[in-house]
Structures are given as structure tokens and as C-alpha cells.
Coordinates of C-alpha atoms and ligand atoms in Angstrom, one line a residue:
X156 CA 5.5 4.8 -1.8
X157 CA 8.7 6.7 -1.4
X158 CA 9.1 10.4 -0.5
X159 CA 12.6 10.4 0.8
X160 CA 14.8 12.9 2.7
X161 CA 18.0 13.5 0.9
X162 CA 20.3 13.4 4.0
X163 CA 22.8 10.8 5.4
X164 CA 24.2 9.6 2.1
X165 CA 27.2 7.2 2.5
X166 CA 30.0 6.8 -0.1
X167 CA 28.5 3.4 -1.0
X168 CA 25.1 5.0 -1.8
X169 CA 26.9 7.5 -4.2
X170 CA 28.4 4.5 -6.0
X171 CA 24.9 3.0 -6.4
X172 CA 23.6 6.3 -7.8
X173 CA 26.3 6.2 -10.5
X174 CA 24.7 3.0 -12.0
X175 CA 22.1 4.0 -14.6
X176 CA 18.5 2.8 -14.2
X177 CA 17.6 0.0 -16.6
X178 CA 14.0 -0.5 -17.8
X179 CA 12.9 -4.0 -17.0
X180 CA 9.2 -3.9 -18.1
X181 CA 6.3 -1.6 -18.8
X182 CA 2.6 -2.0 -18.5
X183 CA -0.6 0.0 -19.0
X184 CA -2.6 1.1 -15.9
X185 CA -6.2 0.1 -16.6
X186 CA -8.7 2.9 -16.5
X187 CA -6.8 5.6 -18.4
X188 CA -3.9 5.5 -15.8
X189 CA -1.1 5.9 -18.3
X190 CA 2.1 3.7 -18.3
X191 CA 3.7 2.0 -15.3
X192 CA 7.4 1.0 -15.6
X193 CA 9.7 -1.2 -13.6
X194 CA 13.3 -0.1 -13.4
X195 CA 16.4 -1.7 -11.9
X196 CA 19.7 -0.1 -10.7
X197 CA 22.0 -2.7 -9.1
X198 CA 20.0 -4.4 -6.4
X199 CA 17.4 -1.7 -6.2
X200 CA 14.0 -1.6 -8.1
X201 CA 11.6 1.2 -8.6
X202 CA 8.0 1.3 -10.0
X203 CA 7.4 4.6 -11.8
X204 CA 4.4 6.4 -13.4
X205 CA 4.7 9.4 -15.7
X206 CA 3.7 11.5 -12.6
X207 CA 6.7 10.2 -10.6
X208 CA 7.9 7.3 -8.4
X209 CA 5.2 5.0 -7.0
X210 CA 7.3 2.6 -5.0
X211 CA 11.0 1.9 -4.4
X212 CA 12.5 -1.3 -2.9
X213 CA 14.9 0.7 -0.6
X214 CA 12.4 2.2 1.9
X215 CA 9.3 0.4 3.2
X216 CA 9.1 1.2 6.9
X217 CA 5.8 3.0 6.6
X218 CA 4.4 0.3 4.2
X219 CA 5.2 -2.3 6.9
X220 CA 3.6 0.0 9.6
X221 CA 0.4 0.2 7.6
X222 CA -0.1 -3.5 8.1
X223 CA 1.4 -3.8 11.6
X224 CA -0.8 -1.0 13.0
X225 CA -4.0 -2.3 11.4
X226 CA -3.5 -6.0 12.0
X227 CA -2.5 -5.5 15.6
X228 CA -6.1 -4.5 16.2
X229 CA -7.6 -7.6 14.8
X230 CA -4.9 -10.3 15.1
X231 CA -6.7 -12.1 18.0
X232 CA -10.0 -12.6 16.1
X233 CA -10.8 -16.1 14.8
X234 CA -10.4 -16.5 11.0
X235 CA -9.7 -12.8 10.3
X236 CA -10.2 -11.6 6.8
X237 CA -8.0 -8.8 5.4
X238 CA -8.3 -6.9 2.1
X239 CA -5.1 -5.2 0.8
X240 CA -5.1 -2.8 -2.1
X241 CA -2.6 -2.7 -3.9
X242 CA 0.3 -5.1 -4.0
X243 CA 3.2 -2.8 -5.0
X244 CA 6.4 -4.6 -4.0
X245 CA 4.6 -6.8 -1.5
X246 CA 5.9 -5.2 1.7
X247 CA 2.5 -4.4 3.3
X248 CA 1.2 -7.9 2.4
X249 CA 4.3 -9.6 4.0
X250 CA 4.0 -7.4 7.1
X251 CA 0.3 -8.4 7.4
X252 CA 1.1 -12.1 7.1
X253 CA 3.8 -11.8 9.9
X254 CA 1.1 -10.3 12.2
X255 CA -1.8 -12.6 11.4
X256 CA -2.8 -16.0 12.6
X257 CA -2.5 -19.2 10.6
X258 CA -6.3 -19.2 9.9
X259 CA -6.3 -15.7 8.4
X260 CA -7.3 -15.0 4.9
X261 CA -5.6 -12.2 3.0
X262 CA -7.1 -11.0 -0.3
X263 CA -4.7 -8.8 -2.3
X264 CA -6.4 -6.6 -4.9
X265 CA -4.0 -5.4 -7.6
X266 CA -5.1 -3.3 -10.5
X267 CA -2.1 -3.9 -12.8
X268 CA -1.6 -7.6 -13.7
X269 CA 2.1 -6.9 -14.5
X270 CA 2.7 -5.9 -10.9
X271 CA 1.6 -9.4 -9.9
X272 CA 3.9 -10.9 -12.5
X273 CA 6.8 -8.8 -11.3
X274 CA 6.1 -10.0 -7.7
X275 CA 6.2 -13.6 -8.9
X276 CA 9.5 -12.8 -10.6
X277 CA 12.3 -10.3 -9.8
X278 CA 10.5 -8.4 -7.0
X279 CA 9.4 -11.5 -5.0
X280 CA 12.6 -11.8 -2.9
X281 CA 12.4 -8.2 -1.5
X282 CA 9.4 -9.0 0.7
X283 CA 10.1 -12.7 1.1
X284 CA 7.7 -14.0 -1.6
X285 CA 4.4 -13.2 0.3
X286 CA 2.3 -14.4 -2.6
X287 CA 3.5 -17.9 -2.0
X288 CA 1.8 -17.9 1.5
X289 CA -1.2 -20.2 1.5
X290 CA -3.3 -17.6 3.3
X291 CA -3.0 -15.2 0.3
X292 CA -5.4 -14.9 -2.6
X293 CA -4.6 -12.4 -5.4
X294 CA -7.4 -10.7 -7.3
X295 CA -6.2 -8.7 -10.4
X296 CA -8.9 -6.0 -10.1
X297 CA -9.7 -2.5 -9.0
X298 CA -9.9 -2.5 -5.2
X299 CA -12.9 -0.2 -5.5
X300 CA -14.8 -3.1 -7.2
X301 CA -13.6 -5.6 -4.6
X302 CA -14.7 -3.3 -1.8
X303 CA -18.3 -3.1 -3.1
X304 CA -18.6 -6.9 -3.8
X305 CA -19.3 -7.9 -0.1
X306 CA -20.7 -6.3 3.0
X307 CA -19.5 -6.9 6.6
X308 CA -16.8 -9.1 5.0
X309 CA -13.4 -7.8 6.3
X310 CA -11.8 -7.3 9.7
X311 CA -9.3 -4.9 8.1
X312 CA -9.0 -3.1 4.8
X313 CA -5.5 -1.7 4.0
X314 CA -5.2 0.9 1.2
X315 CA -1.9 2.0 -0.3
X316 CA -2.8 2.5 -4.0
X317 CA -1.7 6.2 -4.4
X318 CA 0.6 8.8 -2.8
X319 CA -2.2 9.8 -0.4
X320 CA -5.9 10.3 -0.4
X321 CA -6.2 11.4 -4.1
X322 CA -5.8 9.5 -7.4
X323 CA -2.0 9.3 -8.3
X324 CA -1.9 5.9 -10.0
X325 CA -5.0 7.1 -11.9
X326 CA -7.7 9.7 -11.6
X327 CA -10.4 7.1 -11.0
X328 CA -8.9 6.3 -7.6
X329 CA -10.3 9.6 -6.3
X330 CA -13.6 7.7 -5.6
X331 CA -11.9 5.6 -2.9
X332 CA -11.2 8.7 -0.8
X333 CA -14.5 10.5 -1.5
X334 CA -17.5 9.9 0.8
X335 CA -19.0 7.3 -1.5
X336 CA -15.8 5.2 -1.4
X337 CA -15.3 5.6 2.3
X338 CA -19.0 4.6 2.9
X339 CA -18.3 1.5 0.8
X340 CA -15.3 0.7 2.9
X341 CA -17.3 1.2 6.1
X342 CA -20.0 -1.2 4.8
X343 CA -17.4 -3.8 3.7
X344 CA -15.9 -3.9 7.2
X345 CA -17.2 -6.2 10.0
X346 CA -18.1 -4.5 13.3
X347 CA -15.0 -3.0 14.9
X348 CA -13.1 -3.5 11.7
X349 CA -10.4 -1.1 10.7
X350 CA -9.7 0.8 7.5
X351 CA -6.0 1.8 7.3
X352 CA -4.9 4.3 4.6
X353 CA -1.3 5.2 3.7
X354 CA -0.3 8.7 2.7
X355 CA 2.9 10.8 2.1
X356 CA 1.4 13.5 4.4
X357 CA -1.6 14.7 6.4
X358 CA -4.9 15.8 4.8
X359 CA -7.4 17.4 7.1
X360 CA -10.2 17.3 4.7
X361 CA -9.8 13.5 4.4
X362 CA -9.7 13.1 8.2
X363 CA -13.0 15.0 8.3
X364 CA -14.6 12.8 5.6
X365 CA -13.6 9.7 7.6
X366 CA -15.4 11.1 10.6
X367 CA -18.5 12.1 8.5
X368 CA -18.8 8.5 7.3
X369 CA -19.0 7.3 10.9
X370 CA -15.4 6.1 11.6
X371 CA -13.5 6.7 14.8
X372 CA -10.2 8.1 13.5
X373 CA -6.7 7.8 14.7
X374 CA -4.0 9.6 12.6
X375 CA -0.4 8.2 13.1
X376 CA 2.9 9.6 11.8
X377 CA 5.4 6.9 11.0
X378 CA 9.0 7.0 9.6
X379 CA 9.7 6.0 6.0
X380 CA 12.4 3.6 7.0
X381 CA 12.3 0.7 9.4
X382 CA 15.5 2.0 11.0
X383 CA 13.4 5.0 12.4
X384 CA 15.0 7.2 9.7
X385 CA 13.7 9.0 6.6
X386 CA 10.7 11.3 6.1
X387 CA 7.5 11.0 8.1
X388 CA 4.4 9.5 6.5
X389 CA 0.8 9.4 7.6
X390 CA -1.4 6.4 8.3
X391 CA -5.1 6.8 9.2
X392 CA -6.6 4.0 11.3
X393 CA -10.3 4.4 10.9
X394 CA -12.4 2.0 13.1
X395 CA -16.0 1.1 12.4
X396 CA -18.2 0.9 15.5
X397 CA -19.5 -2.4 16.8
Ligands
LIG427 C1 2.5 2.3 -3.7 S1 2.2 0.8 -4.4 C2 1.8 -0.2 -3.0 C3 3.0 -0.5 -2.2 C4 2.8 -1.6 -1.2 N1 2.1 -1.1 0.0 C5 4.0 -2.3 -0.8 O1 4.2 -2.6 0.4 O2 4.9 -2.5 -1.6 C6 0.6 1.0 -5.1 C7 0.0 -0.2 -5.8 O3 -1.4 -0.1 -5.9 C8 -1.8 -0.5 -7.2 N2 -3.1 0.2 -7.5 C9 -3.3 1.4 -7.9 N3 -4.6 1.7 -8.0 C10 -5.2 0.5 -7.6 C11 -6.6 0.2 -7.5 N4 -7.6 1.0 -7.8 N5 -6.9 -1.1 -7.1 C12 -5.9 -2.0 -6.8 N6 -4.6 -1.7 -6.9 C13 -4.3 -0.4 -7.3 C14 -0.6 -0.1 -8.1 O4 -0.6 -0.8 -9.3 C15 0.6 -0.4 -7.2 O5 0.9 -1.8 -7.3

């Protein structure tokens, strides 16, 4: 997800902005989500929906932080299981793999099959080809369905499928952030497991819903860029009791 501050442009960045975006591929988002397009400009890629940009290869500090903050809490557990929804450009998945043990299992749920294809192709190098890691299994499905398939199954669930806690990729994602979806995430977590949710900004009603479902909630503000620059994004770390 990229919500960027327009400050600190270098002359080299202006040169890059002169290059026109080239459409590489397009795909339909299942469940009436409209069209998703992959564009390239020089060495930069972006995934766009009709509503706006979903992910850009330039800034991924907060996508990394989503995984780092959540996985730090469960990294010492034996055979940790982590569910990640969705794949995007693979940064969150790669950051989780860096933080997790060799016996971890990471299930990546991605709604749009083309996104998986792009990660096995031109996008793979950005995050260091995380899908080639033996700990990773990819499930081309709605994370809402994956969540409900098993109970007490995951040590961590990492959600970055929209711009924040409301459907951006498609309206149907609203369920994930409503009480029913949060209760399903709670049930899918093992005791003391953590649900981590990425957002472009704070949302007090969402924080309240997390509490209502029974989570202990910590809201963290992180920078968009790993260099401690860029806008500030929000990550909720919601922990299920033991
Ligand atoms: C913002 S990107 C994720 C960025 C990712 N954190 C990264 O590090 O690159 C959102 C991704 O979620 C996927 N997605 C949207 N709705 C989904 C759903 N219900 N289930 C699974 N994946 C979904 C989109 O297709 C897209 O690949």
C-alpha cells in the first residue's frame, strides 16, 4: 500500500517520473472487484485498481513492519504457523520469513491468481523471491474463506488486503473488518496469537471493534519507508488471550 508524502524529490526521481507508465498485465478481481492492472515505469512497478494505487514497489517500510512486529511476538514458538493475506509484491511475506524459524509454516492467501503469477515473474526480485522459500504455501483464495477453514490454527494472522479496515480491493472485504470477520480471526488464532492489520491511517471504530471481539489491542504508527521517511501508516497488533 502506498500513500506517499510528496516531499524530498531528487533530480533523479524527476527523470524517472518523465518515463510513461507501461501496462504489463491486467486481471479481474474475483467477487465483483473490478480490474487490477500491473504497470511498469523504468525499474518501478505499481499495482492499480480503478479506485487508485494498491501497491508500489518503491515504498514498503510499513509492509515490512507489519510482519516484523507480529512475528517478533511469536518467533520463539516451535513450529509457528502464520497466515498472510494478501501477497501484493511479497514484501510482508519476505519480512515474515526473515523473522521466522526454519520450522515455521507460512500460508499466503491471495485472491487474484495473476498477482501470484506476477510474483513468480517480474515482481519476484523486489522482495527476493519469497515464494521460492520451502516454508511458504500459496493458496489462491479469499483470505476470509481461509480464516474460517480452521480454528486455533495460527500463531499470527497478517492482513494487508486493502487501504485500511474497509473494502478497497473489493466491497466484499468489508466482512473481514466487521465483528463477524474479527471473531473469525480470533477463533482462527492459537492462544496468545496475534492478528496484525495494515492501514493507511487510524480508525477508532475499528480499534473499538477489536476490543469488543476480545482482543488486547496495541496500535502502532510506522513510517512508509524503511529509511524512516515517508508518511505514517497504522498497524494494529491485536492479541488473543491465552
Ligand atoms: C496492498 S497489497 C498487499 C501488499 C503486501 N503487504 C506486500 O508486502 O507487498 C493487497 C493484496 O491483497 C490481495 N487481496 C485483496 N483482497 C483479498 C482477499 N479477500 N483475500 C486475499 N487476498 C486479497 C490483493 O490482490 C493484493 O495482492
